[in-house]
Amino acid sequence: MESLFAGEGSGHDWAHIRRVWLMARRLATAHPEADATVTELAALLHDIADWKFHGGDYEAGPRAARAWLASQGATEVLICRVETVIREVSFKGLGVDTPVSSIEGALVQDADRLDAIGAVGIARAFAYGGHKGRPLHDPAVAPVAHDSFASYQQNTAPTLNHFYEKLLHLKDRLHTAAAREVAERRHAYMETYVARFLSEWDGVD
Ligand code: ADP
Ligand code: NI
């Protein structure tokens, strides 16, 4: 993953994967029942083929993870468990539920979402928006609470809308208490940031 994603510029780079891996391990210390091999492999492979860069194909990630694990001689049981975590990891729009079916899924989804908020999350959002050629902000374009994965996928709104359409809601959608604790600080920082952004936008401060 490091060699595949080292120079990636949209916020899905190796540094993101590494942070998710380290955070999933950290969150797992409060969950000894989680299988460390499943958690760590899923964290490391979760962005191996993101739907956003594979023509919206949501099965591309699980499929690529399966192929690589099989090439390494992983058992079918291990492959299935990792594949399931990856299938369940992504955010799909504000109005779409993203339940997890295992503790390992909870840890990896929480770790991935923590990396979308706070100082790093802000940087990633604008990096992604720049990568897609989107404006930073346009007060004329209202945020949308996407109620289907399809409409979320087709979204092309200015980047600040992403805070209202996803980032400011993530802290209330975490599965583990350990992740909620980390999210408090990151969320507060992001709220302050958005408030300042808006006052600078209008030349107020
Ligand atoms: P997740 O893996 O949690 O589902 P995504 O893969 O959707 O997250 O997003 C990865 C990163 O790209 C996150 O930091 C996210 O905020 C950012 N991102 C995704 N969609 C947008 C968007 N429309 N505008 C700005 N940033 C985005
Ligand atoms: Ni990710």
mmCIF file of C-alpha atoms and ligand atoms in Angstrom:
data_model
loop_
_atom_site.group_PDB
_atom_site.id
_atom_site.type_symbol
_atom_site.label_atom_id
_atom_site.label_comp_id
_atom_site.label_asym_id
_atom_site.label_seq_id
_atom_site.Cartn_x
_atom_site.Cartn_y
_atom_site.Cartn_z
ATOM 1 C CA MET A 1 0.000 0.000 0.000
ATOM 2 C CA GLU A 2 2.866 2.367 0.773
ATOM 3 C CA SER A 3 4.399 1.934 -2.670
ATOM 4 C CA LEU A 4 1.001 2.065 -4.418
ATOM 5 C CA PHE A 5 -0.224 5.223 -2.682
ATOM 6 C CA ALA A 6 2.942 7.123 -1.706
ATOM 7 C CA GLY A 7 2.473 10.170 -3.975
ATOM 8 C CA GLU A 8 -1.325 10.239 -4.162
ATOM 9 C CA GLY A 9 -2.669 13.810 -4.020
ATOM 10 C CA SER A 10 -6.409 13.588 -3.289
ATOM 11 C CA GLY A 11 -6.209 12.828 0.437
ATOM 12 C CA HIS A 12 -6.305 9.043 -0.013
ATOM 13 C CA ASP A 13 -2.540 8.727 0.165
ATOM 14 C CA TRP A 14 -0.338 6.329 2.126
ATOM 15 C CA ALA A 15 -0.152 8.854 4.992
ATOM 16 C CA HIS A 16 -3.957 8.565 5.346
ATOM 17 C CA ILE A 17 -3.804 4.785 5.278
ATOM 18 C CA ARG A 18 -1.021 4.808 7.862
ATOM 19 C CA ARG A 19 -3.007 7.120 10.170
ATOM 20 C CA VAL A 20 -6.103 4.916 9.862
ATOM 21 C CA TRP A 21 -4.009 1.831 10.616
ATOM 22 C CA LEU A 22 -2.415 3.449 13.698
ATOM 23 C CA MET A 23 -5.775 4.839 14.914
ATOM 24 C CA ALA A 24 -7.538 1.492 14.446
ATOM 25 C CA ARG A 25 -4.807 -0.150 16.532
ATOM 26 C CA ARG A 26 -5.158 2.549 19.175
ATOM 27 C CA LEU A 27 -8.961 2.199 19.332
ATOM 28 C CA ALA A 28 -8.525 -1.598 19.482
ATOM 29 C CA THR A 29 -6.702 -1.362 22.805
ATOM 30 C CA ALA A 30 -10.155 -0.766 24.358
ATOM 31 C CA HIS A 31 -11.520 -3.809 22.459
ATOM 32 C CA PRO A 32 -9.441 -6.909 23.184
ATOM 33 C CA GLU A 33 -12.223 -9.005 21.625
ATOM 34 C CA ALA A 34 -11.307 -7.624 18.184
ATOM 35 C CA ASP A 35 -9.108 -9.782 15.970
ATOM 36 C CA ALA A 36 -5.932 -7.759 15.435
ATOM 37 C CA THR A 37 -5.118 -9.417 12.097
ATOM 38 C CA VAL A 38 -8.534 -8.587 10.644
ATOM 39 C CA THR A 39 -8.476 -5.030 12.033
ATOM 40 C CA GLU A 40 -4.999 -4.228 10.794
ATOM 41 C CA LEU A 41 -5.351 -5.831 7.368
ATOM 42 C CA ALA A 42 -8.701 -4.117 6.799
ATOM 43 C CA ALA A 43 -7.302 -0.739 7.922
ATOM 44 C CA LEU A 44 -4.316 -1.123 5.603
ATOM 45 C CA LEU A 45 -6.392 -2.301 2.625
ATOM 46 C CA HIS A 46 -9.543 -0.193 3.123
ATOM 47 C CA ASP A 47 -8.736 2.298 0.340
ATOM 48 C CA ILE A 48 -7.062 -0.148 -2.051
ATOM 49 C CA ALA A 49 -9.622 0.642 -4.775
ATOM 50 C CA ASP A 50 -11.954 3.426 -3.644
ATOM 51 C CA TRP A 51 -15.239 3.663 -5.616
ATOM 52 C CA LYS A 52 -14.575 7.379 -6.237
ATOM 53 C CA PHE A 53 -11.603 6.474 -8.423
ATOM 54 C CA HIS A 54 -13.099 3.341 -9.977
ATOM 55 C CA GLY A 55 -16.093 4.627 -11.903
ATOM 56 C CA GLY A 56 -18.355 4.486 -8.836
ATOM 57 C CA ASP A 57 -17.864 0.701 -8.564
ATOM 58 C CA TYR A 58 -18.436 0.064 -4.892
ATOM 59 C CA GLU A 59 -17.260 -3.554 -5.131
ATOM 60 C CA ALA A 60 -13.848 -2.581 -6.561
ATOM 61 C CA GLY A 61 -12.292 -2.246 -3.076
ATOM 62 C CA PRO A 62 -13.496 -5.537 -1.578
ATOM 63 C CA ARG A 63 -12.568 -7.303 -4.827
ATOM 64 C CA ALA A 64 -9.031 -5.875 -4.935
ATOM 65 C CA ALA A 65 -8.464 -6.690 -1.271
ATOM 66 C CA ARG A 66 -9.687 -10.251 -1.852
ATOM 67 C CA ALA A 67 -7.375 -10.709 -4.835
ATOM 68 C CA TRP A 68 -4.325 -9.464 -2.965
ATOM 69 C CA LEU A 69 -5.037 -11.492 0.180
ATOM 70 C CA ALA A 70 -5.593 -14.618 -1.939
ATOM 71 C CA SER A 71 -2.277 -13.991 -3.701
ATOM 72 C CA GLN A 72 -0.629 -14.033 -0.274
ATOM 73 C CA GLY A 73 -2.218 -17.356 0.636
ATOM 74 C CA ALA A 74 -4.724 -15.967 3.179
ATOM 75 C CA THR A 75 -7.485 -18.344 4.247
ATOM 76 C CA GLU A 76 -11.017 -17.867 2.869
ATOM 77 C CA VAL A 77 -12.267 -17.105 6.382
ATOM 78 C CA LEU A 78 -9.738 -14.296 6.843
ATOM 79 C CA ILE A 79 -10.402 -12.949 3.346
ATOM 80 C CA CYS A 80 -14.180 -12.832 4.000
ATOM 81 C CA ARG A 81 -13.779 -11.017 7.294
ATOM 82 C CA VAL A 82 -11.444 -8.367 5.842
ATOM 83 C CA GLU A 83 -13.588 -7.979 2.724
ATOM 84 C CA THR A 84 -16.688 -7.362 4.847
ATOM 85 C CA VAL A 85 -14.978 -4.628 6.875
ATOM 86 C CA ILE A 86 -13.897 -2.891 3.659
ATOM 87 C CA ARG A 87 -17.363 -3.209 2.122
ATOM 88 C CA GLU A 88 -18.890 -1.516 5.168
ATOM 89 C CA VAL A 89 -16.325 1.248 5.678
ATOM 90 C CA SER A 90 -17.478 4.081 3.432
ATOM 91 C CA PHE A 91 -19.718 7.025 4.137
ATOM 92 C CA LYS A 92 -22.657 6.996 1.692
ATOM 93 C CA GLY A 93 -24.524 10.238 2.333
ATOM 94 C CA LEU A 94 -26.069 11.911 5.340
ATOM 95 C CA GLY A 95 -29.396 10.107 5.035
ATOM 96 C CA VAL A 96 -27.874 6.657 4.469
ATOM 97 C CA ASP A 97 -27.195 4.276 7.341
ATOM 98 C CA THR A 98 -23.762 2.621 7.350
ATOM 99 C CA PRO A 99 -24.010 -0.151 9.954
ATOM 100 C CA VAL A 100 -21.100 -2.472 10.672
ATOM 101 C CA SER A 101 -21.433 -6.195 11.307
ATOM 102 C CA SER A 102 -18.272 -6.739 13.390
ATOM 103 C CA ILE A 103 -16.164 -5.019 16.023
ATOM 104 C CA GLU A 104 -13.305 -4.903 13.513
ATOM 105 C CA GLY A 105 -15.643 -3.047 11.129
ATOM 106 C CA ALA A 106 -16.509 -0.579 13.886
ATOM 107 C CA LEU A 107 -12.843 0.092 14.656
ATOM 108 C CA VAL A 108 -11.817 0.622 11.038
ATOM 109 C CA GLN A 109 -14.872 2.722 10.122
ATOM 110 C CA ASP A 110 -14.316 4.893 13.208
ATOM 111 C CA ALA A 111 -10.585 5.283 12.475
ATOM 112 C CA ASP A 112 -11.298 6.236 8.844
ATOM 113 C CA ARG A 113 -13.900 8.780 9.891
ATOM 114 C CA LEU A 114 -11.658 10.319 12.540
ATOM 115 C CA ASP A 115 -9.176 11.015 9.763
ATOM 116 C CA ALA A 116 -11.853 13.007 7.897
ATOM 117 C CA ILE A 117 -12.339 15.478 10.780
ATOM 118 C CA GLY A 118 -10.077 17.862 12.706
ATOM 119 C CA ALA A 119 -7.046 19.648 11.266
ATOM 120 C CA VAL A 120 -6.060 16.792 8.968
ATOM 121 C CA GLY A 121 -9.666 16.265 7.904
ATOM 122 C CA ILE A 122 -9.965 19.930 6.875
ATOM 123 C CA ALA A 123 -6.773 19.642 4.825
ATOM 124 C CA ARG A 124 -8.021 16.446 3.180
ATOM 125 C CA ALA A 125 -11.371 17.983 2.259
ATOM 126 C CA PHE A 126 -9.756 20.920 0.464
ATOM 127 C CA ALA A 127 -7.150 18.661 -1.131
ATOM 128 C CA TYR A 128 -9.964 16.479 -2.479
ATOM 129 C CA GLY A 129 -11.932 19.513 -3.674
ATOM 130 C CA GLY A 130 -8.838 20.901 -5.426
ATOM 131 C CA HIS A 131 -8.189 17.519 -7.003
ATOM 132 C CA LYS A 132 -11.742 17.662 -8.392
ATOM 133 C CA GLY A 133 -11.406 21.326 -9.460
ATOM 134 C CA ARG A 134 -14.140 22.503 -7.102
ATOM 135 C CA PRO A 135 -14.496 26.013 -5.637
ATOM 136 C CA LEU A 136 -13.721 26.384 -1.937
ATOM 137 C CA HIS A 137 -17.130 27.858 -1.230
ATOM 138 C CA ASP A 138 -20.178 29.271 -2.979
ATOM 139 C CA PRO A 139 -22.869 30.733 -0.712
ATOM 140 C CA ALA A 140 -25.397 30.334 -3.560
ATOM 141 C CA VAL A 141 -25.116 26.534 -3.467
ATOM 142 C CA ALA A 142 -26.978 25.100 -0.460
ATOM 143 C CA PRO A 143 -25.778 21.904 1.253
ATOM 144 C CA VAL A 144 -27.820 18.764 0.576
ATOM 145 C CA ALA A 145 -28.573 15.894 2.965
ATOM 146 C CA HIS A 146 -28.021 13.085 0.458
ATOM 147 C CA ASP A 147 -30.514 10.324 1.090
ATOM 148 C CA SER A 148 -29.056 7.815 -1.348
ATOM 149 C CA PHE A 149 -25.552 6.640 -2.123
ATOM 150 C CA ALA A 150 -26.199 7.430 -5.797
ATOM 151 C CA SER A 151 -26.941 11.105 -5.146
ATOM 152 C CA TYR A 152 -23.967 11.387 -2.750
ATOM 153 C CA GLN A 153 -21.722 9.876 -5.444
ATOM 154 C CA GLN A 154 -22.900 12.387 -8.051
ATOM 155 C CA ASN A 155 -22.333 15.380 -5.801
ATOM 156 C CA THR A 156 -20.139 18.142 -7.266
ATOM 157 C CA ALA A 157 -20.756 20.903 -4.713
ATOM 158 C CA PRO A 158 -18.150 23.388 -3.436
ATOM 159 C CA THR A 159 -15.920 21.956 -0.721
ATOM 160 C CA LEU A 160 -17.328 23.914 2.230
ATOM 161 C CA ASN A 161 -20.649 22.137 1.652
ATOM 162 C CA HIS A 162 -18.913 18.860 2.460
ATOM 163 C CA PHE A 163 -18.586 20.040 6.061
ATOM 164 C CA TYR A 164 -22.380 20.286 6.337
ATOM 165 C CA GLU A 165 -23.062 17.232 4.213
ATOM 166 C CA LYS A 166 -20.672 14.932 6.095
ATOM 167 C CA LEU A 167 -17.805 16.163 8.258
ATOM 168 C CA LEU A 168 -19.748 17.984 10.995
ATOM 169 C CA HIS A 169 -21.993 14.909 11.439
ATOM 170 C CA LEU A 170 -19.320 12.251 11.785
ATOM 171 C CA LYS A 171 -18.825 12.595 15.531
ATOM 172 C CA ASP A 172 -22.445 11.526 16.113
ATOM 173 C CA ARG A 173 -22.066 8.451 13.913
ATOM 174 C CA LEU A 174 -19.104 6.746 15.536
ATOM 175 C CA HIS A 175 -19.444 3.246 16.954
ATOM 176 C CA THR A 176 -16.888 3.181 19.772
ATOM 177 C CA ALA A 177 -16.522 5.325 22.902
ATOM 178 C CA ALA A 178 -12.774 5.565 22.325
ATOM 179 C CA ALA A 179 -13.375 7.178 18.927
ATOM 180 C CA ARG A 180 -16.019 9.543 20.313
ATOM 181 C CA GLU A 181 -13.488 10.799 22.831
ATOM 182 C CA VAL A 182 -10.966 11.650 20.098
ATOM 183 C CA ALA A 183 -13.717 13.150 17.919
ATOM 184 C CA GLU A 184 -14.743 15.739 20.548
ATOM 185 C CA ARG A 185 -11.513 17.743 20.116
ATOM 186 C CA ARG A 186 -11.387 17.372 16.351
ATOM 187 C CA HIS A 187 -15.022 18.383 15.963
ATOM 188 C CA ALA A 188 -14.642 21.484 18.144
ATOM 189 C CA TYR A 189 -11.607 22.547 16.102
ATOM 190 C CA MET A 190 -13.544 22.098 12.859
ATOM 191 C CA GLU A 191 -16.505 24.139 14.106
ATOM 192 C CA THR A 192 -14.178 27.004 15.021
ATOM 193 C CA TYR A 193 -12.524 26.693 11.637
ATOM 194 C CA VAL A 194 -15.794 26.872 9.668
ATOM 195 C CA ALA A 195 -16.972 29.877 11.679
ATOM 196 C CA ARG A 196 -13.711 31.715 10.948
ATOM 197 C CA PHE A 197 -13.826 30.708 7.295
ATOM 198 C CA LEU A 198 -17.292 32.241 6.944
ATOM 199 C CA SER A 199 -16.384 35.468 8.702
ATOM 200 C CA GLU A 200 -13.274 35.871 6.557
ATOM 201 C CA TRP A 201 -15.332 35.081 3.449
ATOM 202 C CA ASP A 202 -17.560 38.055 4.066
ATOM 203 C CA GLY A 203 -14.647 40.259 5.051
ATOM 204 C CA VAL A 204 -15.911 40.532 8.609
ATOM 205 C CA ASP A 205 -12.779 39.471 10.483
HETATM 206 P P1 ADP B 1 -14.710 7.588 3.872
HETATM 207 O O1 ADP B 1 -13.545 6.686 3.560
HETATM 208 O O2 ADP B 1 -14.860 8.015 5.280
HETATM 209 O O3 ADP B 1 -15.984 7.123 3.274
HETATM 210 P P2 ADP B 1 -14.226 9.209 1.671
HETATM 211 O O4 ADP B 1 -13.382 8.194 0.974
HETATM 212 O O5 ADP B 1 -15.592 9.520 1.189
HETATM 213 O O6 ADP B 1 -14.293 8.894 3.198
HETATM 214 O O7 ADP B 1 -13.444 10.517 1.712
HETATM 215 C C1 ADP B 1 -12.067 10.558 1.859
HETATM 216 C C2 ADP B 1 -11.607 11.976 2.084
HETATM 217 O O8 ADP B 1 -12.000 12.801 1.006
HETATM 218 C C3 ADP B 1 -12.232 12.534 3.342
HETATM 219 O O9 ADP B 1 -11.328 13.336 4.036
HETATM 220 C C4 ADP B 1 -13.390 13.302 2.797
HETATM 221 O O10 ADP B 1 -13.803 14.330 3.630
HETATM 222 C C5 ADP B 1 -12.863 13.799 1.481
HETATM 223 N N1 ADP B 1 -13.969 13.993 0.568
HETATM 224 C C6 ADP B 1 -14.824 13.075 0.062
HETATM 225 N N2 ADP B 1 -15.781 13.653 -0.694
HETATM 226 C C7 ADP B 1 -15.517 14.975 -0.639
HETATM 227 C C8 ADP B 1 -16.132 16.141 -1.211
HETATM 228 N N3 ADP B 1 -17.217 16.038 -1.961
HETATM 229 N N4 ADP B 1 -15.583 17.336 -0.942
HETATM 230 C C9 ADP B 1 -14.493 17.445 -0.164
HETATM 231 N N5 ADP B 1 -13.858 16.402 0.391
HETATM 232 C C10 ADP B 1 -14.365 15.193 0.155
HETATM 233 NI NI NI B 2 -9.962 6.024 4.006
#
